[in-house]
Coordinates of C-alpha atoms in Angstrom, one line a residue:
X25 CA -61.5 -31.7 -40.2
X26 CA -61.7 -35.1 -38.2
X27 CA -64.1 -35.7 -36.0
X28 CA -63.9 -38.3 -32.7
X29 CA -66.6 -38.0 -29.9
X30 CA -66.3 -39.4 -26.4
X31 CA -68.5 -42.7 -26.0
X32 CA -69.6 -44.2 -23.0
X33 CA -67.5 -47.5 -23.1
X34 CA -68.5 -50.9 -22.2
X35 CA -65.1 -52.2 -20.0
X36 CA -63.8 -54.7 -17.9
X37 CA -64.1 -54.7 -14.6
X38 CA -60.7 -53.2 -13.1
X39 CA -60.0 -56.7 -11.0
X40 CA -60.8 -58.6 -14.1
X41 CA -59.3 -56.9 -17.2
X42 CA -56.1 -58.9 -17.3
X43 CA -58.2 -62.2 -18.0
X44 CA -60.6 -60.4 -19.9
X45 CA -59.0 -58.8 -22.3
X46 CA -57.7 -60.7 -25.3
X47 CA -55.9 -61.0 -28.8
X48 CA -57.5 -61.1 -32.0
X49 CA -59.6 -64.0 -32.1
X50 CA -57.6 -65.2 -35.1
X51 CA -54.2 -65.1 -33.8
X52 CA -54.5 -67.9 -31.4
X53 CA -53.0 -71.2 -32.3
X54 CA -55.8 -73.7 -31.6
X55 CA -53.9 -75.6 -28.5
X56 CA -53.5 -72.2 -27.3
X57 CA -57.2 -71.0 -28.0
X58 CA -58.9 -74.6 -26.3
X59 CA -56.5 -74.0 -23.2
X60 CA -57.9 -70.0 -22.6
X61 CA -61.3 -71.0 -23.1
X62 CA -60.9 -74.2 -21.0
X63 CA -59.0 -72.5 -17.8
X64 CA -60.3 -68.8 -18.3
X65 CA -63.8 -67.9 -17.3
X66 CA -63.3 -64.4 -18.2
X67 CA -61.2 -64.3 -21.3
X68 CA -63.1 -62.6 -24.2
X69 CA -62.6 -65.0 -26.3
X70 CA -65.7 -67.1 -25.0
X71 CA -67.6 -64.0 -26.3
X72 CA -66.5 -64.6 -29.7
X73 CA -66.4 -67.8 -29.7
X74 CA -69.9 -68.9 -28.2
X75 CA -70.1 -73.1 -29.2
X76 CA -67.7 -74.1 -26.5
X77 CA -70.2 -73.5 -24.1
X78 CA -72.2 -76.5 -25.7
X79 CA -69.1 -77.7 -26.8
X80 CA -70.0 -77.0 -30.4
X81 CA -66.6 -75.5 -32.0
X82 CA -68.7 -75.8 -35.8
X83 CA -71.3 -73.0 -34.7
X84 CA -70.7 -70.5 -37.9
X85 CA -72.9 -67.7 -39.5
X86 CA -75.3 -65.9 -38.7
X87 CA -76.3 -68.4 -35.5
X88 CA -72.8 -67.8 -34.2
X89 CA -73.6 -63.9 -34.4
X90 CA -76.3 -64.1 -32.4
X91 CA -74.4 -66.4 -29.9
X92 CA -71.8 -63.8 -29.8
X93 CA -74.4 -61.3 -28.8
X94 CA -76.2 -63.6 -26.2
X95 CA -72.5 -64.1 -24.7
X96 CA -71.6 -60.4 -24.3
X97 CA -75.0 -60.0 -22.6
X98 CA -74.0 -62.5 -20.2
X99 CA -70.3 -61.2 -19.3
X100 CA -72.5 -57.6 -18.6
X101 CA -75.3 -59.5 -16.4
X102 CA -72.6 -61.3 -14.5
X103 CA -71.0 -57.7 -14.2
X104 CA -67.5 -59.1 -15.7
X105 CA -68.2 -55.9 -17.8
X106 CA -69.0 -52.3 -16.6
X107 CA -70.4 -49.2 -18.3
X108 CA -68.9 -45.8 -18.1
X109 CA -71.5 -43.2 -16.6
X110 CA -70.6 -40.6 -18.7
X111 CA -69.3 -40.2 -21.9
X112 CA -65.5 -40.4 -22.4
X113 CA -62.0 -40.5 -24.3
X114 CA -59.5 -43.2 -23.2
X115 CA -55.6 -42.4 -22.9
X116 CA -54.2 -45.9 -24.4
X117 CA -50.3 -47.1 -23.3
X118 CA -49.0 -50.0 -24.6
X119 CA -45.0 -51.1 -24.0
X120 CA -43.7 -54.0 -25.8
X121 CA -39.8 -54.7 -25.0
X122 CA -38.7 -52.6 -28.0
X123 CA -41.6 -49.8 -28.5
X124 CA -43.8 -47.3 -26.5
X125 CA -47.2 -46.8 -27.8
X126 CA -49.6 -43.9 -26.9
X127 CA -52.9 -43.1 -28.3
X128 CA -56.4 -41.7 -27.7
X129 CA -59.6 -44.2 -28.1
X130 CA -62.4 -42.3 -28.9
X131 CA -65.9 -42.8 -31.6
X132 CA -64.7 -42.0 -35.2
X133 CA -67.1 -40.8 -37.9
X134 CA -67.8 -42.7 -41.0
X135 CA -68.9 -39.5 -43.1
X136 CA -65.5 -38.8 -42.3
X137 CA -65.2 -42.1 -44.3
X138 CA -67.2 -41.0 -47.2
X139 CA -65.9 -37.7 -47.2
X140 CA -62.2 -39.0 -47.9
X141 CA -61.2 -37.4 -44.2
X142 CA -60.2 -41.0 -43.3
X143 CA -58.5 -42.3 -46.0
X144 CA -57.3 -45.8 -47.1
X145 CA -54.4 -47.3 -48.3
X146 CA -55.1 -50.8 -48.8
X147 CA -58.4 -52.7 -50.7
X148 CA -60.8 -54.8 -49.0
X149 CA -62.8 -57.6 -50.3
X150 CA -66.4 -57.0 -50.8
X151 CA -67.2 -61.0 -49.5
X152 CA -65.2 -59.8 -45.8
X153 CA -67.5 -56.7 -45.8
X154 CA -71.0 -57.8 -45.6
X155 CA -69.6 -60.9 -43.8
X156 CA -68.5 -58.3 -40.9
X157 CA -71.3 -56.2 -41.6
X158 CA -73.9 -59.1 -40.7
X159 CA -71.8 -59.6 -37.8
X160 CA -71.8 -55.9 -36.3
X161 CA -75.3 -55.7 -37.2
X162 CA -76.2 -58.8 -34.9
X163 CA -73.6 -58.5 -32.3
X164 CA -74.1 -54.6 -32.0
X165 CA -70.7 -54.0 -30.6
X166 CA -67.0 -52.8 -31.7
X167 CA -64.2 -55.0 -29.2
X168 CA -60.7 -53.7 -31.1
X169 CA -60.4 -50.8 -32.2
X170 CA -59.2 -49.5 -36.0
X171 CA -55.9 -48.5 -36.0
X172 CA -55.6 -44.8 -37.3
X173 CA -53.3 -42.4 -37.7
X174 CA -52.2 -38.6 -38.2
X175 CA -49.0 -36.0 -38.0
X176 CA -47.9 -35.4 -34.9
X177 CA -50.2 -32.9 -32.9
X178 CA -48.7 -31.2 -29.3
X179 CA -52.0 -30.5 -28.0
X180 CA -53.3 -34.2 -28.2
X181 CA -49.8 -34.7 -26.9
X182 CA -49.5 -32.4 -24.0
X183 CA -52.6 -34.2 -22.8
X184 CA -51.5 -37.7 -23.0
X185 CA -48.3 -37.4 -21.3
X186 CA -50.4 -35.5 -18.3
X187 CA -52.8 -38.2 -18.2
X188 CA -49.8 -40.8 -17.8
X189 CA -48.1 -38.9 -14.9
X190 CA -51.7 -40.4 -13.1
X191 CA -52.7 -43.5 -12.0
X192 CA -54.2 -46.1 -14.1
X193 CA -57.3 -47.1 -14.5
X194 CA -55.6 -50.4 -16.0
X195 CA -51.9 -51.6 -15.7
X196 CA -51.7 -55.2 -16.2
X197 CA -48.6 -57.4 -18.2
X198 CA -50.5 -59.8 -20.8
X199 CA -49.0 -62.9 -21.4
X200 CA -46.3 -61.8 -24.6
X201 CA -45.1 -59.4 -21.6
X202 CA -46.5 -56.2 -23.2
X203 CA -47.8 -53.9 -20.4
X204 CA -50.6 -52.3 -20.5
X205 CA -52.0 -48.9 -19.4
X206 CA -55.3 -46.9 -19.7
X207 CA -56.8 -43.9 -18.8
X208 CA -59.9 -42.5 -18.7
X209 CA -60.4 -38.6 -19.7
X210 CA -63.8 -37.6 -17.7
X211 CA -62.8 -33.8 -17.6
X212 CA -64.9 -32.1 -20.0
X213 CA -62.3 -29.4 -20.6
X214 CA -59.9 -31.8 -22.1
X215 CA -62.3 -33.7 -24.1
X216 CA -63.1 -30.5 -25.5
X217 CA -59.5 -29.5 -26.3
X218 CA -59.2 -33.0 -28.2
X219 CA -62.0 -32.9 -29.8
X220 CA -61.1 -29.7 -31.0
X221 CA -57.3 -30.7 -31.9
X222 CA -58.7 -33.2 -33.9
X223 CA -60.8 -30.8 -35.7
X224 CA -57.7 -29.2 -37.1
X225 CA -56.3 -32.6 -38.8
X226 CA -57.0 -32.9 -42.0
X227 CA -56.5 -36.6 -42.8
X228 CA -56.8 -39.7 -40.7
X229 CA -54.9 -42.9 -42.0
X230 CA -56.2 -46.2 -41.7
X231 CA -53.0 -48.2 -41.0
X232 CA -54.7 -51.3 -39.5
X233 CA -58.5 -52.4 -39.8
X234 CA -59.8 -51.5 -43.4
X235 CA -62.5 -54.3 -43.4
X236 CA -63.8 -53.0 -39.9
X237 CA -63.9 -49.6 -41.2
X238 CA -65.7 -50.1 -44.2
X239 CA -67.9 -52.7 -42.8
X240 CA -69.1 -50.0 -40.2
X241 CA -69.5 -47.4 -42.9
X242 CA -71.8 -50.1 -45.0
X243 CA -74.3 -50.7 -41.6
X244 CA -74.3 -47.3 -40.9
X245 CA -75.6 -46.3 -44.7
X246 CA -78.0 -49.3 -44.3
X247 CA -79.2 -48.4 -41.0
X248 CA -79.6 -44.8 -41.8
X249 CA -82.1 -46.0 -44.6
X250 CA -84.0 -48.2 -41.9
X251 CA -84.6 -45.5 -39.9
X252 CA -87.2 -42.7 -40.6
X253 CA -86.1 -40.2 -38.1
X254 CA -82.1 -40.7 -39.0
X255 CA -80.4 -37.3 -37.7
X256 CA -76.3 -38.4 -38.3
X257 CA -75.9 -38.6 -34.4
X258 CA -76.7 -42.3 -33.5
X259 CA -74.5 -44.6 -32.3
X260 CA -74.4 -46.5 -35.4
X261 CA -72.5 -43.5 -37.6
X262 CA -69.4 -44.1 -35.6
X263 CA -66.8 -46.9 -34.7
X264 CA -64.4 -47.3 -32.3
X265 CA -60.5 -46.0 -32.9
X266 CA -57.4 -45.9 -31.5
X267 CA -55.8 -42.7 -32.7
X268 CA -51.9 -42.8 -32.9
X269 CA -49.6 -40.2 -34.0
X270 CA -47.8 -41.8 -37.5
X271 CA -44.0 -41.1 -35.8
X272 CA -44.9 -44.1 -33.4
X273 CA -46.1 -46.5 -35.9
X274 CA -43.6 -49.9 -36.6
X275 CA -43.9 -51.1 -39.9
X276 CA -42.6 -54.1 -40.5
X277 CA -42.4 -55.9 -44.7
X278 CA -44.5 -58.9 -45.5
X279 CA -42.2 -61.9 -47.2
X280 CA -43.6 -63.5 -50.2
X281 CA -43.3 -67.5 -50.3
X282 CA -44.4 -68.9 -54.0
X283 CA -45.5 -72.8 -54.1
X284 CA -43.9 -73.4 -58.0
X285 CA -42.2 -71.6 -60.5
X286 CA -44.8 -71.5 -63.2
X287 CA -43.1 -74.4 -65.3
X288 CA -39.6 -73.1 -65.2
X289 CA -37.0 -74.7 -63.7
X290 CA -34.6 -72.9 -61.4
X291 CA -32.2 -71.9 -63.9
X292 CA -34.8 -71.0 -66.3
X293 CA -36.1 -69.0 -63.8
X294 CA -33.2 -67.2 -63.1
X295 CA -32.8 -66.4 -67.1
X296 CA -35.7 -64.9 -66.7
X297 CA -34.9 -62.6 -63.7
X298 CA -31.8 -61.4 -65.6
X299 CA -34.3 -59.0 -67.9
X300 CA -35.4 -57.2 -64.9
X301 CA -32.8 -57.1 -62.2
X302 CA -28.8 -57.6 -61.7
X303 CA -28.0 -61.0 -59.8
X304 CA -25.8 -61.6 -57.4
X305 CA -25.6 -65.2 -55.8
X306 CA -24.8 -65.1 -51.8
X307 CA -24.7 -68.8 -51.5
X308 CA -25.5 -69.1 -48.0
X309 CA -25.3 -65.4 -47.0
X310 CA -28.4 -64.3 -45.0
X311 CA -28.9 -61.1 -47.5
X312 CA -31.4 -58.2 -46.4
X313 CA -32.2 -55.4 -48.5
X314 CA -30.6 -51.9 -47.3
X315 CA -32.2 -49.8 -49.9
X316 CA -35.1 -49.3 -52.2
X317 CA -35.6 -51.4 -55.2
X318 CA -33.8 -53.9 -53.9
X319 CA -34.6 -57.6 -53.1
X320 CA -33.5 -60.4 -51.3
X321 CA -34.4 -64.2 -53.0
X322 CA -33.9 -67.7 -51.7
X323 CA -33.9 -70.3 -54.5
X324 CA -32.7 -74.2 -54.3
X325 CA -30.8 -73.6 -51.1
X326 CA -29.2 -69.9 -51.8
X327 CA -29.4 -66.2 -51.1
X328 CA -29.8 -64.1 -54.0
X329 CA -29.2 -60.1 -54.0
X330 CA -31.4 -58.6 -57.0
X331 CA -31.1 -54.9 -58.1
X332 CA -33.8 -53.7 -60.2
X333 CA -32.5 -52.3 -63.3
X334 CA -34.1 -49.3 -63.9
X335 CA -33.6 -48.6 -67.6
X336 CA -35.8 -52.0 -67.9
X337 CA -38.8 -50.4 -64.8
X338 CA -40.5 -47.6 -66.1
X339 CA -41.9 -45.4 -62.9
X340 CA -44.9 -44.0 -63.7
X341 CA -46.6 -42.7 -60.4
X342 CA -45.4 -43.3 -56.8
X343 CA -47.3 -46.9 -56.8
X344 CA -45.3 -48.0 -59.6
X345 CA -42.2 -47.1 -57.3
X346 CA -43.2 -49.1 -54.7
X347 CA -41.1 -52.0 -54.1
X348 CA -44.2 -54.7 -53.4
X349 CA -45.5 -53.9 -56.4
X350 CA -42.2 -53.6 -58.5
X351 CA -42.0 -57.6 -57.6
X352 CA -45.4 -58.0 -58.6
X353 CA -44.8 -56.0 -61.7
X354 CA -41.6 -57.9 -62.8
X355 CA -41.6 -60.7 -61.3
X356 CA -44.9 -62.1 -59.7
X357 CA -47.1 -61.7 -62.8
X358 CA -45.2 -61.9 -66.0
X359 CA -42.9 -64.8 -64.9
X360 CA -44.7 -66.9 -62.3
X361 CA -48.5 -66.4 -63.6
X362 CA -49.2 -64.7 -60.5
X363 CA -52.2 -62.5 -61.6
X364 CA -54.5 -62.0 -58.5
X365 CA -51.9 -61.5 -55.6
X366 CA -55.1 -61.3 -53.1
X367 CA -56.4 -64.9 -53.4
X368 CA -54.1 -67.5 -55.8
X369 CA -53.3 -70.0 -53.5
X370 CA -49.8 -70.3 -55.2
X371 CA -48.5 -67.7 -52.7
X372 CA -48.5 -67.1 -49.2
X373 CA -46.8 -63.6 -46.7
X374 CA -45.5 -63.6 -43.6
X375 CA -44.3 -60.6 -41.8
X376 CA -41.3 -60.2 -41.1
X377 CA -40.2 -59.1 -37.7
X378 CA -36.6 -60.8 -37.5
X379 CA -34.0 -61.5 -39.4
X380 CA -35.2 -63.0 -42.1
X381 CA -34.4 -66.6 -41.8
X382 CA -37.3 -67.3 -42.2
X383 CA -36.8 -66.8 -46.2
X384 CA -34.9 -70.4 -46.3
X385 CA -36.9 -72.6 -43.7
X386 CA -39.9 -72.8 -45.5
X387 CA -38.4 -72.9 -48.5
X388 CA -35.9 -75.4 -47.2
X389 CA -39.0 -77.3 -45.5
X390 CA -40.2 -77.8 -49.4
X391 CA -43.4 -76.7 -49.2
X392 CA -42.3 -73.5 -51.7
X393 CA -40.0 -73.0 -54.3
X394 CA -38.8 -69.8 -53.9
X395 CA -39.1 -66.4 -51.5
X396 CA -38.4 -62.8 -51.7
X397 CA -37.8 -60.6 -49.2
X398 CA -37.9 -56.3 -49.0
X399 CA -37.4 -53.1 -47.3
X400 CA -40.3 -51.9 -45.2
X401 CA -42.7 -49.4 -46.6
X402 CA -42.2 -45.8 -44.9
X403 CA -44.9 -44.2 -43.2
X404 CA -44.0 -41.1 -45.9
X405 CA -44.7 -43.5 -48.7
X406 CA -48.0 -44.8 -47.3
X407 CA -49.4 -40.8 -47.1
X408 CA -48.0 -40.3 -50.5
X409 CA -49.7 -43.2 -52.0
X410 CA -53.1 -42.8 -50.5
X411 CA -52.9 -38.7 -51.2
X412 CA -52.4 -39.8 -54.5
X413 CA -56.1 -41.8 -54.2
X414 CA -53.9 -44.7 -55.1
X415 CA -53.6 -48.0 -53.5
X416 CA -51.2 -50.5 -52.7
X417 CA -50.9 -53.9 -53.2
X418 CA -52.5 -56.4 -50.5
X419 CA -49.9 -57.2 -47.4
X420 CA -47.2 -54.5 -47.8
X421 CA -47.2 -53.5 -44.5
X422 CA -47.1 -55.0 -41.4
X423 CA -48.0 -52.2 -39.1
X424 CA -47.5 -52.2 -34.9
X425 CA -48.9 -51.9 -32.4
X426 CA -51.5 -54.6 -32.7
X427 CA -54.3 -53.8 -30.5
X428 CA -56.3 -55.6 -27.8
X429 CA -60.3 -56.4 -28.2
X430 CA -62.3 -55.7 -24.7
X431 CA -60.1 -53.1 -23.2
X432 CA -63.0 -51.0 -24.4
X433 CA -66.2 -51.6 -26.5
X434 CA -68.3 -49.7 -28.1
X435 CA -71.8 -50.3 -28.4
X436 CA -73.4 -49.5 -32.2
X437 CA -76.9 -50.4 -30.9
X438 CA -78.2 -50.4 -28.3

């Protein structure tokens, strides 16, 4: 049983949202970032990043935190940001130029966290979770929400698609051309009938945001042993979501880039591939995968098909059957050294959203030796895996839509 509760969000003012609103802080190229901050009063991003004010960009820790804080205070004093009067759900829309999104924002539960009702598929690093722990604590505010996901449900349905045959709260076109939509569910009769949809779902997925989650569920724990007269209904127990069904998702594959080949030289290298996969050269063939197990490779200025040979693979659970961590199996590890994918600074990912030349520029540029590319990961494998209580290898997915911070916030103390 899932459990999501109507909050009263802190929002953008309906004038302003278009310049509030914002990508993640960490997606901005840094011309990009100085020009938003320099000719935007009301991006978000001055919230987040407080020392341009007094033009300090080197403002880190836990004085940055408090900045943060002291900067959301002043976009709600200046009335750039408005509080809903009563607590609400929030019908999400977003249209890029090749997907429809459509979703429900609403307070999630982290006993559902501890309880294995939202469940993940990917690990987190304990360093990233008590850094955005500190930060929740002293900010006291969620601005994006986690990206989660369940099986298709027609009541949650049927009351999106009413809600979006009304008018908008928001409609606004950001600047990658995506439009925007939101609506807020007041009506206490369909908050109920979410509510209670979502009390027949079983499993919530975590398909973007596992350090956000986690780091809520370690404040709220925390928290809860601050406070004598802890009941399980503040504020704190929750965090903010964006609730998709899983047959919108986009997933997309990361591309692996490796800097050396651990001592071997390209032919050597290619001996080596030989016990684990058939070769086929493609010269200068863009190859792409079109089926599990297979991979594309771009070494010394070709395209390489490899077919894993499965006599040589033994599957042992559906991990072991995933294609990321086939490569890591066969080839990352016991041929280029590659023993903590996480954090060796021997190899990089990039998503790929394209067509996958990608695999021979940088590789071309010389900066690596050598890149593989894969299928995407099905949503059906994802569920499998994390049924399972097994997890998958760091950057397997690349999963859309990539979501907004300061549409709506939610305040974890108040």
């Amino acid at each position: 049983m899932a459990k999501i509760k109507p909050f009263k969000a802190v929002r953008p003012t309906r004038d302003k949202v278009a310049l509030v609103s914002s990508k993640s802080y960490e997606t901005y190229p840094e011309d990009e970032l100085n020009a938003k901050l320099a000719f935007n009063p009301f991006t978000f991003l001055h919230v987040v990043n407080p020392g341009y004010k007094y033009h300090k960009q080197d403002v880190t820790g836990e004085q940055r935190f408090k900045l943060v804080h002291n900067r959301y205070l002043e976009f709600k004093e200046n009335e750039v940001f408005t509080e809903e009067e009563t607590p609400s759900l929030y019908v999400y829309q977003k249209i890029t130029n090749s997907h429809s999104f459509s979703g429900i924002i609403a307070a999630t539960s982290t006993e559902d966290y501890h309880n294995d009702v939202i469940k993940i598929h990917e690990r987190t690093l304990r360093k990233r979770e008590l850094l955005f722990e500190n930060y929740l604590k002293n900010t006291g505010f969620n601005a994006e929400p986690v990206l989660l996901t369940y099986p298709e449900n027609t009541t949650v349905k049927s009351i999106i698609d009413k809600y979006k045959t009304q008018r908008a709260e928001y409609e606004f076109t950001s600047n990658d051309k995506d439009l925007h939509l939101l609506w807020v569910v007041k009506d206490q009769d369909d908050i109920n009938a979410l509510t209670n949809a979502f009390e027949q779902i079983d499993t919530l997925y975590i398909a973007d945001g596992h350090h956000r989650t986690t780091s809520s569920c370690i404040l709220a724990k925390n928290l809860a042993k601050e406070n004598p007269n802890h009941n399980g209904t503040e504020d704190y127990n929750f965090f903010m979501s964006y609730l998709l069904s899983d047959d919108q998702l986009s997933i997309y594959e990361f591309n692996r880039f490796i800097k050396d080949l651990n001592g071997l030289s390209p032919d050597e290298f290619l001996m080596e591939l030989d016990a684990y996969f058939r070769i086929e050269n493609r010269g200068q063939e863009l190859y792409k995968p079109k089926e599990k197990h297979h991979f594309s490779m771009y070494l010394k200025g070709e395209f390489y098909a490899l077919y894993l040979r499965k006599s040589a693979y033994e599957f042992t659970d559906e991990l072991s059957e995933l294609d990321a961590e086939i490569l890591f199996k066969t080839v990352l590890k016991p041929i280029l050294g590659i023993d903590d994918i996480r954090n060796d600074s021997k190899i990089i990912y990039s998503q790929n959203k394209s067509d996958g030349l990608e695999l021979k520029t940088k590789v071309d540029s010389g900066d690596f030796k050598v890149s593989f590319g894969m299928l995407p990961t099905s949503i059906d494998e994802i569920k499998t895996i994390v049924d399972k209580g097994l997890v998958m290898p760091p950057k397997t997915t690349y999963i859309e839509p990539k979501l907004r911070s300061a549409l709506t916030i939610y305040e974890i103390l108040k």
